[in-house]
């Protein structure tokens, strides 16, 4: 993908709806010299910067719609649903993403958000934080999104906008 602004982006996940391929693009800079000279690892060579976007690719026409996203990073998209003007997407967003965490379940300050992405007309994005519990690694079944952190399993029902947390003993 040749991005229209010439920027570099990192995406870890995508989602497919009936109408779109959905990508959350985390803007980044990359220091290839440090990586190739073994000064830093590939993960240490990535720096996330402001300017994220959501890319919607129409599945029939393959036309692309870039929409400015908040300056929060996303690894996994939990759920997307088509709307007449774009998609509604659910994902855990985090302001300062660090790929070098010691514990893979340490998702401090990573919270589930609902994003309304408009690909037609204004090409705006509206974001609402749904859950104030730090959690990531979403799995979805129907209208329910399951996420986890190092202490609990989080269950959020998007149809009722209710959340339940089950703590881990160990």
Short mmCIF file of C-alpha atoms in Angstrom, two decimals:
data_model
loop_
_atom_site.label_atom_id
_atom_site.label_comp_id
_atom_site.label_asym_id
_atom_site.label_seq_id
_atom_site.Cartn_x
_atom_site.Cartn_y
_atom_site.Cartn_z
CA UNK A 1 0.00 0.00 0.00
CA UNK A 2 1.42 3.38 -1.00
CA UNK A 3 0.08 5.69 1.66
CA UNK A 4 -1.09 9.05 0.31
CA UNK A 5 1.01 11.11 2.74
CA UNK A 6 4.16 9.03 2.21
CA UNK A 7 4.18 8.03 5.88
CA UNK A 8 5.10 4.69 7.41
CA UNK A 9 2.46 2.79 9.33
CA UNK A 10 2.35 -0.34 11.47
CA UNK A 11 -0.72 -2.55 11.62
CA UNK A 12 -0.97 -5.80 13.50
CA UNK A 13 -4.55 -6.82 12.75
CA UNK A 14 -7.42 -6.18 10.35
CA UNK A 15 -11.13 -6.95 10.14
CA UNK A 16 -13.38 -7.90 7.22
CA UNK A 17 -17.02 -6.81 7.02
CA UNK A 18 -19.45 -7.46 4.17
CA UNK A 19 -18.46 -4.13 2.63
CA UNK A 20 -14.91 -3.28 3.81
CA UNK A 21 -11.46 -4.49 4.73
CA UNK A 22 -10.71 -2.45 7.88
CA UNK A 23 -7.17 -1.52 8.99
CA UNK A 24 -6.12 0.62 11.97
CA UNK A 25 -2.84 2.21 10.89
CA UNK A 26 -0.43 3.27 13.65
CA UNK A 27 1.91 5.96 12.29
CA UNK A 28 5.53 5.18 13.02
CA UNK A 29 9.13 5.96 12.25
CA UNK A 30 11.65 3.18 11.80
CA UNK A 31 15.41 3.24 12.32
CA UNK A 32 16.63 0.54 9.92
CA UNK A 33 20.32 1.37 10.44
CA UNK A 34 20.23 0.44 14.14
CA UNK A 35 18.44 -2.79 13.33
CA UNK A 36 20.82 -3.82 10.56
CA UNK A 37 23.91 -2.98 12.60
CA UNK A 38 22.55 -5.03 15.54
CA UNK A 39 22.47 -1.92 17.75
CA UNK A 40 18.72 -2.41 18.37
CA UNK A 41 16.12 -5.08 17.74
CA UNK A 42 13.35 -4.58 15.19
CA UNK A 43 10.94 -3.78 18.04
CA UNK A 44 13.36 -1.22 19.54
CA UNK A 45 13.75 0.39 16.10
CA UNK A 46 10.04 1.30 15.87
CA UNK A 47 8.85 4.62 17.31
CA UNK A 48 5.14 5.44 17.21
CA UNK A 49 4.29 9.04 16.25
CA UNK A 50 1.11 11.09 15.87
CA UNK A 51 -0.95 10.83 12.69
CA UNK A 52 -2.81 7.50 12.86
CA UNK A 53 -5.45 6.59 10.29
CA UNK A 54 -8.13 4.02 9.64
CA UNK A 55 -8.06 2.59 6.13
CA UNK A 56 -11.32 1.25 4.71
CA UNK A 57 -10.93 -0.69 1.45
CA UNK A 58 -14.20 -1.29 -0.40
CA UNK A 59 -14.32 -5.03 -1.10
CA UNK A 60 -16.07 -4.65 -4.48
CA UNK A 61 -14.30 -1.63 -5.99
CA UNK A 62 -11.06 -1.76 -3.95
CA UNK A 63 -11.35 2.03 -3.51
CA UNK A 64 -9.55 3.31 -0.43
CA UNK A 65 -10.86 5.67 2.22
CA UNK A 66 -8.37 7.07 4.74
CA UNK A 67 -9.88 8.58 7.88
CA UNK A 68 -7.86 10.43 10.53
CA UNK A 69 -7.77 8.41 13.76
CA UNK A 70 -6.97 9.56 17.29
CA UNK A 71 -3.36 9.67 18.41
CA UNK A 72 -3.85 6.39 20.21
CA UNK A 73 -2.43 3.10 19.00
CA UNK A 74 -4.24 -0.17 18.30
CA UNK A 75 -2.99 -3.73 18.02
CA UNK A 76 -6.21 -5.75 17.71
CA UNK A 77 -9.62 -4.92 16.27
CA UNK A 78 -12.34 -6.69 18.25
CA UNK A 79 -15.40 -6.16 16.06
CA UNK A 80 -16.58 -4.09 13.08
CA UNK A 81 -20.04 -3.55 11.67
CA UNK A 82 -20.99 -1.80 8.43
CA UNK A 83 -23.07 1.38 8.56
CA UNK A 84 -24.58 3.29 5.62
CA UNK A 85 -21.60 5.70 5.70
CA UNK A 86 -18.71 3.49 6.90
CA UNK A 87 -18.16 1.22 9.89
CA UNK A 88 -18.49 1.06 13.64
CA UNK A 89 -15.34 -0.53 15.05
CA UNK A 90 -14.49 -1.75 18.54
CA UNK A 91 -10.86 -1.98 19.61
CA UNK A 92 -8.62 -1.45 22.61
CA UNK A 93 -6.68 1.79 22.18
CA UNK A 94 -3.62 2.94 24.09
CA UNK A 95 -1.88 6.32 24.00
CA UNK A 96 1.74 5.21 24.45
CA UNK A 97 2.16 1.74 22.98
CA UNK A 98 5.36 -0.04 23.99
CA UNK A 99 5.98 -3.32 22.18
CA UNK A 100 8.73 -4.23 24.67
CA UNK A 101 6.55 -5.10 27.67
CA UNK A 102 7.88 -7.73 30.07
CA UNK A 103 4.51 -9.38 30.58
CA UNK A 104 2.42 -9.97 27.44
CA UNK A 105 -0.76 -9.47 29.52
CA UNK A 106 0.25 -6.08 30.93
CA UNK A 107 -2.10 -3.73 29.08
CA UNK A 108 -1.88 -0.70 31.35
CA UNK A 109 -3.92 2.24 30.01
CA UNK A 110 -5.31 0.15 27.12
CA UNK A 111 -9.10 0.49 27.05
CA UNK A 112 -11.94 -0.66 24.80
CA UNK A 113 -13.23 2.11 22.52
CA UNK A 114 -16.06 2.40 20.02
CA UNK A 115 -15.06 4.16 16.81
CA UNK A 116 -17.59 5.42 14.27
CA UNK A 117 -15.63 5.75 11.01
CA UNK A 118 -17.27 7.71 8.18
CA UNK A 119 -15.94 6.84 4.70
CA UNK A 120 -18.62 8.82 2.86
CA UNK A 121 -19.08 12.56 3.08
CA UNK A 122 -17.14 14.14 5.94
CA UNK A 123 -14.65 11.26 6.40
CA UNK A 124 -14.63 11.91 10.14
CA UNK A 125 -14.12 9.57 13.06
CA UNK A 126 -15.88 9.70 16.41
CA UNK A 127 -14.39 7.85 19.38
CA UNK A 128 -15.97 6.86 22.72
CA UNK A 129 -14.19 5.04 25.55
CA UNK A 130 -16.49 2.18 26.58
CA UNK A 131 -14.56 0.41 29.32
CA UNK A 132 -12.27 1.99 31.93
CA UNK A 133 -10.60 -1.33 32.73
CA UNK A 134 -7.21 -1.97 31.16
CA UNK A 135 -7.58 -4.97 28.82
CA UNK A 136 -6.60 -6.23 25.35
CA UNK A 137 -6.42 -9.43 23.26
CA UNK A 138 -10.10 -9.30 22.19
CA UNK A 139 -12.10 -12.30 21.08
CA UNK A 140 -15.69 -11.83 19.94
CA UNK A 141 -18.75 -14.03 19.95
CA UNK A 142 -21.91 -12.39 18.66
CA UNK A 143 -22.31 -9.03 20.41
CA UNK A 144 -19.91 -9.91 23.24
CA UNK A 145 -16.25 -8.90 23.29
CA UNK A 146 -13.95 -10.81 25.67
CA UNK A 147 -10.63 -9.23 26.67
CA UNK A 148 -8.05 -9.91 29.33
CA UNK A 149 -5.32 -8.38 31.41
CA UNK A 150 -2.93 -9.92 33.92
CA UNK A 151 -5.61 -9.97 36.66
CA UNK A 152 -8.98 -10.52 34.99
CA UNK A 153 -11.20 -11.52 32.10
CA UNK A 154 -13.36 -8.63 30.86
CA UNK A 155 -16.67 -9.26 29.07
CA UNK A 156 -18.36 -6.35 27.27
CA UNK A 157 -21.74 -6.70 25.55
CA UNK A 158 -21.97 -4.08 22.77
CA UNK A 159 -25.75 -4.48 22.38
CA UNK A 160 -26.45 -3.59 26.04
CA UNK A 161 -23.24 -1.61 26.71
CA UNK A 162 -22.64 -3.60 29.88
CA UNK A 163 -19.35 -4.89 31.26
CA UNK A 164 -18.56 -7.77 33.61
CA UNK A 165 -15.15 -8.51 35.11
CA UNK A 166 -14.03 -11.89 36.43
CA UNK A 167 -10.82 -11.83 38.47
CA UNK A 168 -8.11 -14.48 38.25
CA UNK A 169 -6.97 -16.24 41.41
CA UNK A 170 -3.52 -16.95 39.97
#
